[in-house]
XYZ file of C-alpha atoms in Angstrom:
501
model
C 128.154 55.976 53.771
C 131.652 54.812 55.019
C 130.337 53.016 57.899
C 127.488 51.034 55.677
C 130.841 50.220 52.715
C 132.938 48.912 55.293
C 130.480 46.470 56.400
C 129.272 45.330 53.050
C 132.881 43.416 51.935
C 131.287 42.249 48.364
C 130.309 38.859 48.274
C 130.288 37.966 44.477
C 129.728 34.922 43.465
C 132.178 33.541 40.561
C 130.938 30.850 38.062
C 133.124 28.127 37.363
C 131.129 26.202 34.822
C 128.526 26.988 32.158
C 125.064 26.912 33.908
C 127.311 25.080 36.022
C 127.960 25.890 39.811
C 129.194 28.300 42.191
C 131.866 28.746 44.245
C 130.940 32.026 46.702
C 134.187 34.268 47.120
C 134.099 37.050 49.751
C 136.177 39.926 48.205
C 137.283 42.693 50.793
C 137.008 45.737 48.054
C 140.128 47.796 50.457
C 142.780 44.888 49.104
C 145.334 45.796 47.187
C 127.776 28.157 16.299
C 125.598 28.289 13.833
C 121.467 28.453 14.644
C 119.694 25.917 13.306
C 116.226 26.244 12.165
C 114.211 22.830 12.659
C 112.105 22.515 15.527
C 114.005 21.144 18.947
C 111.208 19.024 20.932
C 113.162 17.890 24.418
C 113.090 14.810 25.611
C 111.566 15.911 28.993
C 112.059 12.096 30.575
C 115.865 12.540 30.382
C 116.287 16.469 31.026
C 117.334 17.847 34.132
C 116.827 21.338 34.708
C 119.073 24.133 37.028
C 117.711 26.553 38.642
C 119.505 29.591 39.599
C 117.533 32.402 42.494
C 118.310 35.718 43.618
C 116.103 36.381 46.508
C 115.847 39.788 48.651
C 117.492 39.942 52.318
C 119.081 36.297 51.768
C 122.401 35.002 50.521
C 121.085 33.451 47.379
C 122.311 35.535 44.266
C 122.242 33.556 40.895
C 122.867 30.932 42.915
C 121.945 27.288 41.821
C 119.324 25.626 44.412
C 117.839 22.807 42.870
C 118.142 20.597 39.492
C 114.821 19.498 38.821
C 113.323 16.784 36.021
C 110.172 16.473 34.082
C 107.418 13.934 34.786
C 104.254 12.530 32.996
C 101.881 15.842 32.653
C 99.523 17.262 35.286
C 96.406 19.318 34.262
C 96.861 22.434 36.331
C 94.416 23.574 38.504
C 92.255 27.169 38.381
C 94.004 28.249 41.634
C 97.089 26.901 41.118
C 100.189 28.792 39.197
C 101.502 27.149 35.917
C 103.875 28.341 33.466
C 103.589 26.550 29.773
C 106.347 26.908 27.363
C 106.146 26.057 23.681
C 109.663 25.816 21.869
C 107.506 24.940 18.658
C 106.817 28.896 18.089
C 109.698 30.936 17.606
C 109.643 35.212 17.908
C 112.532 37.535 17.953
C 115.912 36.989 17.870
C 117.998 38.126 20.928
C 120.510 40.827 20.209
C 122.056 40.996 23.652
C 121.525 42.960 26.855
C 124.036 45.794 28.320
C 124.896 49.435 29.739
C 125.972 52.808 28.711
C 129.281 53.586 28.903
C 129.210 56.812 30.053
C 131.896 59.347 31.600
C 130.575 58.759 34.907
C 131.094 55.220 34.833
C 134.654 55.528 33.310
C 135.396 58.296 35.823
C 134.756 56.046 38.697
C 135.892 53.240 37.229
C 139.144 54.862 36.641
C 138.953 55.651 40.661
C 138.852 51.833 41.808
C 141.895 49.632 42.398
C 143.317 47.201 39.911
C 141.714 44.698 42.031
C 138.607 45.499 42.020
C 138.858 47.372 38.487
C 139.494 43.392 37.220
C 136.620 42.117 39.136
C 134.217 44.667 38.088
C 135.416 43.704 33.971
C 135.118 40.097 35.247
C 131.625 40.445 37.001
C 130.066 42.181 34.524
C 131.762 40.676 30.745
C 132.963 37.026 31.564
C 130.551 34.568 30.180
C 131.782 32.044 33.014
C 132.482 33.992 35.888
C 130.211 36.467 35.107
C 127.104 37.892 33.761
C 128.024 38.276 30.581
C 126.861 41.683 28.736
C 127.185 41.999 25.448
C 125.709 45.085 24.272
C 126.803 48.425 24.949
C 125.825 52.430 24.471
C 127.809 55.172 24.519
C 127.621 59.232 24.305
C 128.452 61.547 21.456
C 130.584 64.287 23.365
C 129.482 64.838 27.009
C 125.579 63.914 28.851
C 124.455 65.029 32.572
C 126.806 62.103 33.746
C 129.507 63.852 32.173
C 131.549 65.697 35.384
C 131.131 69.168 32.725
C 129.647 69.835 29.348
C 132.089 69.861 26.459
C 131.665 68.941 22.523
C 134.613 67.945 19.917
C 134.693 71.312 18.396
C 135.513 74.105 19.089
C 132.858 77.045 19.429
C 131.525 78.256 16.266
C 133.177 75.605 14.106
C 130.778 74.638 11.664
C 132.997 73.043 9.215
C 134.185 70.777 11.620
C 137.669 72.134 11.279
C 138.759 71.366 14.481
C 136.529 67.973 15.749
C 138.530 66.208 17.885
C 137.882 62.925 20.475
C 140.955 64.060 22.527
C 138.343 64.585 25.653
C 137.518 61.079 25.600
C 140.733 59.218 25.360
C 141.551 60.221 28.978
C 138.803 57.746 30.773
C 136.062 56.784 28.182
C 138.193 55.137 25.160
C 140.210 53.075 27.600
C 137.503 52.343 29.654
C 135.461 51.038 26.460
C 138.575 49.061 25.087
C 138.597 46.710 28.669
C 134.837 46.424 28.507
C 135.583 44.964 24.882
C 138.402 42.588 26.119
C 136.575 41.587 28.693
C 133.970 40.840 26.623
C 136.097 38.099 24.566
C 136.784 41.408 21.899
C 133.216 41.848 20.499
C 130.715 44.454 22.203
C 127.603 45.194 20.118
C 127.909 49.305 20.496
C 125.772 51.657 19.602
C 126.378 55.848 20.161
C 123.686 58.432 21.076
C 123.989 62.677 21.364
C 122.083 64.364 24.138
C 122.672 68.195 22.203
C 124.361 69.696 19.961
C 127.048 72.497 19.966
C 125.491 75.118 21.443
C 126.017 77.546 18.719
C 123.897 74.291 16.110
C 121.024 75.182 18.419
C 117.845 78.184 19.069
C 118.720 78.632 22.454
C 122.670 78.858 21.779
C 122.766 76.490 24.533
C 123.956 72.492 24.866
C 121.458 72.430 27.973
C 117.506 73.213 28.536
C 115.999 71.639 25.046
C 116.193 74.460 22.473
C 116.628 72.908 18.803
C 118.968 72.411 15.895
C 118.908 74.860 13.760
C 118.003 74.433 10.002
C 121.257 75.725 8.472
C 122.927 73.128 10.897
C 121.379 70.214 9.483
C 124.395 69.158 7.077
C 127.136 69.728 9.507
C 125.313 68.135 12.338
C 125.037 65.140 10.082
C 128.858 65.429 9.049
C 129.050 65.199 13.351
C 127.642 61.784 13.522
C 130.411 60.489 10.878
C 132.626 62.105 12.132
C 132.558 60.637 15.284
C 131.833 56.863 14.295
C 135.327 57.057 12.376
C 137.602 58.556 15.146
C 135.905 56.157 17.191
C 136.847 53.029 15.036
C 140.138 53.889 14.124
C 140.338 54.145 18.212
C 139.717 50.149 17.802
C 135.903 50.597 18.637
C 133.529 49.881 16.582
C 130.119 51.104 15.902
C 127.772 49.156 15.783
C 124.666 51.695 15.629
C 123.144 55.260 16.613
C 120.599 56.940 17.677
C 119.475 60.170 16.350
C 118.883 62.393 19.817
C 118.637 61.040 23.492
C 114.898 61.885 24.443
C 113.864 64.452 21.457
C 111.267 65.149 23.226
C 112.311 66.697 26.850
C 113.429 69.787 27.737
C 116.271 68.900 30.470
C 118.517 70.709 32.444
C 121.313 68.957 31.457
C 122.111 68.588 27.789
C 118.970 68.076 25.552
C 117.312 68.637 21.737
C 114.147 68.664 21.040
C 113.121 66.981 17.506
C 108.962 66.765 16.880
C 108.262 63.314 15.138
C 108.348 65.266 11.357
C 111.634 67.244 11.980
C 113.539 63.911 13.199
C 111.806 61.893 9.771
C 113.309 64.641 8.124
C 116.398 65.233 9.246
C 116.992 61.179 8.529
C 115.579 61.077 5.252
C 117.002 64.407 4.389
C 120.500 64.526 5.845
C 121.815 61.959 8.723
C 120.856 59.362 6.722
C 122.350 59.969 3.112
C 125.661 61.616 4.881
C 126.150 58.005 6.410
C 125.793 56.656 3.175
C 127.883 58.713 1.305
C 130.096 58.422 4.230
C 130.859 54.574 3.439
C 128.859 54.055 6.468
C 125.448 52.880 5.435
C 125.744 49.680 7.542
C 125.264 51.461 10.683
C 122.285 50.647 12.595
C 119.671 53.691 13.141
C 117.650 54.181 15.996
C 114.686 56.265 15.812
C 112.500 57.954 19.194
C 115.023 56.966 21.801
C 112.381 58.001 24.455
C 110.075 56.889 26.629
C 106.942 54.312 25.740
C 104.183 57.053 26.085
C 104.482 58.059 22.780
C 106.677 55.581 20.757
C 103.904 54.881 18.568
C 103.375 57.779 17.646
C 106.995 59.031 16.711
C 107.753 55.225 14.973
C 104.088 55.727 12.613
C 105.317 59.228 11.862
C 108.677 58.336 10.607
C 108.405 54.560 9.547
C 104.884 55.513 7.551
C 106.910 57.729 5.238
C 109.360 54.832 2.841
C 112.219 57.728 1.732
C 112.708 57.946 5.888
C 111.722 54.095 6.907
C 114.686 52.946 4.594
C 117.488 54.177 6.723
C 115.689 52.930 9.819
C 116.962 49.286 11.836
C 114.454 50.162 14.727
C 112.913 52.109 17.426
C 114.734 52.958 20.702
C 112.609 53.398 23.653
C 113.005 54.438 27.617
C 111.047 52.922 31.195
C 110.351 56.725 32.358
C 106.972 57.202 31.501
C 105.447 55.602 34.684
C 106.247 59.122 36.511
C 102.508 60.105 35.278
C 100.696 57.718 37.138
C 103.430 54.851 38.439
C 102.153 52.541 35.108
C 104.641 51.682 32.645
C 103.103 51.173 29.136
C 104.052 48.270 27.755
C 101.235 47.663 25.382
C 102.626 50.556 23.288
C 105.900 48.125 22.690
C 103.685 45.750 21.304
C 101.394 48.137 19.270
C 104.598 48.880 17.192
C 105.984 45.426 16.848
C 102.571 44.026 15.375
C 102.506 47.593 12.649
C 105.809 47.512 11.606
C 107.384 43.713 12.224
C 109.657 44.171 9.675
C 111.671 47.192 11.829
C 112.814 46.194 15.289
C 112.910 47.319 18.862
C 115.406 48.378 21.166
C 115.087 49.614 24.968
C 117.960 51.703 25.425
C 117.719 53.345 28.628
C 116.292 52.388 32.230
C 117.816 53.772 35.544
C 116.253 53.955 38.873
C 116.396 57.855 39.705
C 116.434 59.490 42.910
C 120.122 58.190 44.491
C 119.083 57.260 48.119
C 122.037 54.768 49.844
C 118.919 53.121 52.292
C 117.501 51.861 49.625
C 120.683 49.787 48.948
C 121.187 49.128 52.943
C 117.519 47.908 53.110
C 117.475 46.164 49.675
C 114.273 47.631 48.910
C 112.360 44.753 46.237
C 111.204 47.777 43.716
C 114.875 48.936 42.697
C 115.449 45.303 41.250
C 111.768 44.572 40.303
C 111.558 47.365 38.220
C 114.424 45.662 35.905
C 113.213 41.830 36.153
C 109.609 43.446 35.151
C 110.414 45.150 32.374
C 113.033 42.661 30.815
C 110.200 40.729 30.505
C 107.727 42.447 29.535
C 109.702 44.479 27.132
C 110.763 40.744 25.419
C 107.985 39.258 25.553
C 106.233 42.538 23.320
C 108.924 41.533 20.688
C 112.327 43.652 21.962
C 115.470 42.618 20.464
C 117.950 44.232 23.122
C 117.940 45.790 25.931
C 120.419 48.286 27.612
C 120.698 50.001 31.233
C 121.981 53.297 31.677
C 125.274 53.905 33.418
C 126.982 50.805 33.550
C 128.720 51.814 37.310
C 128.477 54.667 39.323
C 129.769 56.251 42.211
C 129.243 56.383 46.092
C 126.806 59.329 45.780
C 125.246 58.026 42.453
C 127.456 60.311 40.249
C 129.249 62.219 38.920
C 126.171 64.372 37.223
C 127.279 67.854 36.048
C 123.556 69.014 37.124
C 123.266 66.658 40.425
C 120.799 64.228 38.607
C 121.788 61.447 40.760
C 120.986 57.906 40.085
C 121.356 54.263 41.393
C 123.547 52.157 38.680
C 123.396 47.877 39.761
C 127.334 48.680 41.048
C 128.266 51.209 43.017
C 131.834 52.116 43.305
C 133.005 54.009 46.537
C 135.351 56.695 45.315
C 136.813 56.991 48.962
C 137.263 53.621 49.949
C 137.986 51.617 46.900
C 134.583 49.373 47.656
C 132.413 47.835 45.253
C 128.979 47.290 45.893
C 126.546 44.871 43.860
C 123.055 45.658 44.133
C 120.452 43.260 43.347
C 119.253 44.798 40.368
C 123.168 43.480 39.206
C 122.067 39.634 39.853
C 118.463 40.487 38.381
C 119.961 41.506 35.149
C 122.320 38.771 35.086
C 119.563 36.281 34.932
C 118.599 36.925 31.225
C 122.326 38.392 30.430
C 124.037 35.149 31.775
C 121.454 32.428 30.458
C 120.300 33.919 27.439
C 122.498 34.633 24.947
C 122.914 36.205 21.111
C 121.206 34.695 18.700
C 118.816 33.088 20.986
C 115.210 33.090 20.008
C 111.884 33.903 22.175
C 109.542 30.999 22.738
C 105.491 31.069 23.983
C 105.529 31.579 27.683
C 102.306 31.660 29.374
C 101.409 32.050 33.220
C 98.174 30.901 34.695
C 98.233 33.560 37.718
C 99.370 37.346 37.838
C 101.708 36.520 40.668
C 104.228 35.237 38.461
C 105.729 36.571 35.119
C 108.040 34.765 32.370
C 109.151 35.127 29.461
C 111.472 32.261 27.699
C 114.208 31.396 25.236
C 116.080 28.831 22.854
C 119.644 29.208 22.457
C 121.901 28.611 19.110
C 122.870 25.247 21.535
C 119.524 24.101 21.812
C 119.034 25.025 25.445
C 115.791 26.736 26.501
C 116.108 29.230 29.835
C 112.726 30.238 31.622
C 112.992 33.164 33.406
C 110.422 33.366 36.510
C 109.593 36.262 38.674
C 107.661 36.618 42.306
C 107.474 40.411 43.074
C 104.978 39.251 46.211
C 105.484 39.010 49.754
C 104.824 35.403 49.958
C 106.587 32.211 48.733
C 104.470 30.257 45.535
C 104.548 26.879 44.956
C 104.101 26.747 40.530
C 104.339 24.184 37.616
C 106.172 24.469 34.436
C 105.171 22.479 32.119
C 107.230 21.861 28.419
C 105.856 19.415 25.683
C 103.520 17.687 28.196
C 105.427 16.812 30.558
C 105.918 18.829 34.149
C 107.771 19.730 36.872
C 106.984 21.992 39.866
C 109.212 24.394 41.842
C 109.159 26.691 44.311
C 109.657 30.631 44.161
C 110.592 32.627 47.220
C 108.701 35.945 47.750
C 110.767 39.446 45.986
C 112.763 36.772 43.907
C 113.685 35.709 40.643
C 114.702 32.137 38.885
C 116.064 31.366 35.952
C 115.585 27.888 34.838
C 117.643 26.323 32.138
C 117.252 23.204 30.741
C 120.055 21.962 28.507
């Protein structure tokens, strides 16, 4: 691990200019508007487009490598590859895209120097400079990347006597107040549990499923307020929950399990008039918070039944369903956008699993493909927001209480002081960068499976395509926007995003 760090010096590359260009810094990690409604038709003879590439095993990480312009329109071809955009039909509006804030991250965080504690803020938050995230999620009491379990009462304490966010003002509450900062001091944050107290629950345990108990409904609900007020008058506010973190998998680490009527009922019933009553009826709810397999059934079960569907903004879902048979389900995202349009959708939680450093050394394509793949598909099947899990990790992909060890797009090495930026960092930052809140999804169509888009108008009028090549060969493709066309190449295991302002 040392050996691999010390030749890896980070190589981030720092924006200077809006969709502007780069100027490529070697760091040595040691060291000490209003949105306005008519329709925008471009004048395609006068635009000149940027396009920005990450590509696998080459220096080229959202960097800009060609401005290209729009010329009279060419009827594509059956075998060649064309991508039409439409900024006439408008879809979902763009919430944001971000991480969890979890102890883990704030743990390591907390273990890097100044310098590289200030790059990390910089790389991630700055709008300029950086990729610019502006969503985040964070934990109610501890999760398996927690370095122990612990809750905010004490054993037993059902009145709630004795609730207390002392645990997290150590690394998690300052951690979250830089990532605000650094965000320009607005974060769009939303809180999930993984369990309850362990005395709330059947099997008198925080870990291995078991679930709440009935006569724990009320104070569990008290919980939830409890902990969006000591969190705001911490200076952090709350944007949104979610009811349980996977309701329906029995972990090893901290887990509940919640069948699709006992979670409608326990928001219709309790959670969701205690937030009310609570003066905090404004938060955002998040139903399911699990994996695509069976969001549609969970969201029909709950949003079918109006006493429930009232409290609800939207449905949460997870990427982890492709361990059945390596197929992730998008079609299900869709299925509940088109039956309930009027509720939204939110993923909010994707990791690569399995920690393996060789995977980093030999940039294996999947890690960041999985990300660019479902960003887009996930969009273009009418998502709102979209949030990775652990924001940073460490140089064994922890700390996990259980050993559940994961990849995170930075790695911080614990020993050394080194940060390392995957590519799954730059892959993210080509929505996160370009398209921003408030934006709006436009049509985006490819002629050939070897390529897949998705596409967006800003509040400024700008439209970003995103473009992705997951194949082993470089494609020569078209775009074409209000009749007019321009054509581009995309190396093979890479990504583009191309904005035209």
């Amino acid at each position: 691990m040392k050996k691999f760090l010390k030749k890896q010096s980070v190589s981030f590359c720092i924006l200077f200019l809006s969709f502007g260009f780069y100027q490529c810094k070697n760091f040595k990690n040691n060291s000490k508007s209003g949105y306005q409604e008519e329709q925008i038709t471009f004048d395609t003879n006068s635009v000149k487009a940027k396009v920005y590439t990450t590509a696998h095993n080459s220096n080229l990480k959202l960097t800009l490598t060609d401005t290209i312009s729009f010329s009279e329109f060419n009827q594509p071809l059956e075998t060649e590859i064309d991508i039409v955009v439409d900024p006439r039909n408008e879809f979902q509006e763009f919430i944001g895209i971000g991480a969890a804030l979890t102890d883990a991250s704030a743990e390591t965080f907390y273990k890097l120097s100044k310098e590289n504690q200030e790059l990390f803020l910089q790389a991630y938050y700055d709008t300029q400079k950086g990729i610019g995230y502006s969503l985040a999620r964070t934990i109610i009491h501890s999760c398996d990347f927690s370095s122990a379990s612990y809750t905010y009462v004490e054993e037993g304490d059902k009145d709630l006597k004795s609730f207390s966010i002392k645990h997290d003002k150590k690394y998690r509450i300052p951690f979250t107040k830089k990532a605000i900062e650094a965000a320009g001091g607005k974060l769009t944050m939303y809180a999930s549990p993984w369990s309850p107290p362990a005395f709330m629950k059947t099997n008198n345990n925080m870990l291995k499923g078991g679930k709440l108990k009935e006569e724990f409904y009320q104070p569990w609900a008290n919980y939830y307020a409890k902990f969006i007020k000591a969190y705001e008058k911490e200076g952090i506010p709350i944007w949104g929950l979610s009811i349980q973190n996977e309701p329906m998998a029995i972990q090893r680490w901290e887990s509940c399990i919640y069948t699709a009527e006992e979670e409608r009922d326990f928001l219709k019933n309790y959670l969701g008039p205690t937030l009310e009553n609570e003066g905090l009826g404004d938060k955002k709810i998040i139903v399911w918070d699990h994996n695509r397999d069976l969001l549609y059934q969970r969201a029909s079960t709950i949003l079918n039944d109006p006493e429930a569907a009232k409290y609800v903004w939207g449905t949460g879902f997870h990427w982890y369903e492709d361990w059945k048979d390596d197929n992730p389900m998008y079609e299900n995202v869709a299925r509940v956008n088109e039956a309930y349009p009027d509720k939204k959708l939110i993923f909010t939680e994707g990791c690569n699993e399995g920690y393996d450093i060789s995977r980093i050394e030999n940039e294996d394509p999947k890690l960041a493909e999985r990300y660019g793949k479902s960003i887009i598909k996930d969009f273009n099947n009418g998502t709102v927001a979209w949030t990775d899990w652990n924001i940073l990790l460490d140089e064994t992909g922890g700390p996990n209480h259980v050993g559940n060890l994961c990849f995170s797009p930075v790695h911080g090495n614990t020993q050394t002081g080194e940060l390392t930026f995957t590519n799954s960092f730059y892959y993210i930052g080509h929505f996160s960068k370009f398209i921003r809140p408030g934006a709006k999804r436009i049509s985006s169509v490819t002629s050939s499976n070897k390529i897949i888009s998705t596409a967006f108008k800003n509040k400024n009028k700008s439209i970003v395509i995103i473009a992705m090549n997951s194949s082993n060969e470089s494609l020569n493709y078209s775009i074409t926007v209000d009749l007019k066309t321009t054509k581009l190449q995309i190396l093979p295991h890479s990504i583009q995003s191309i904005v035209l302002n």
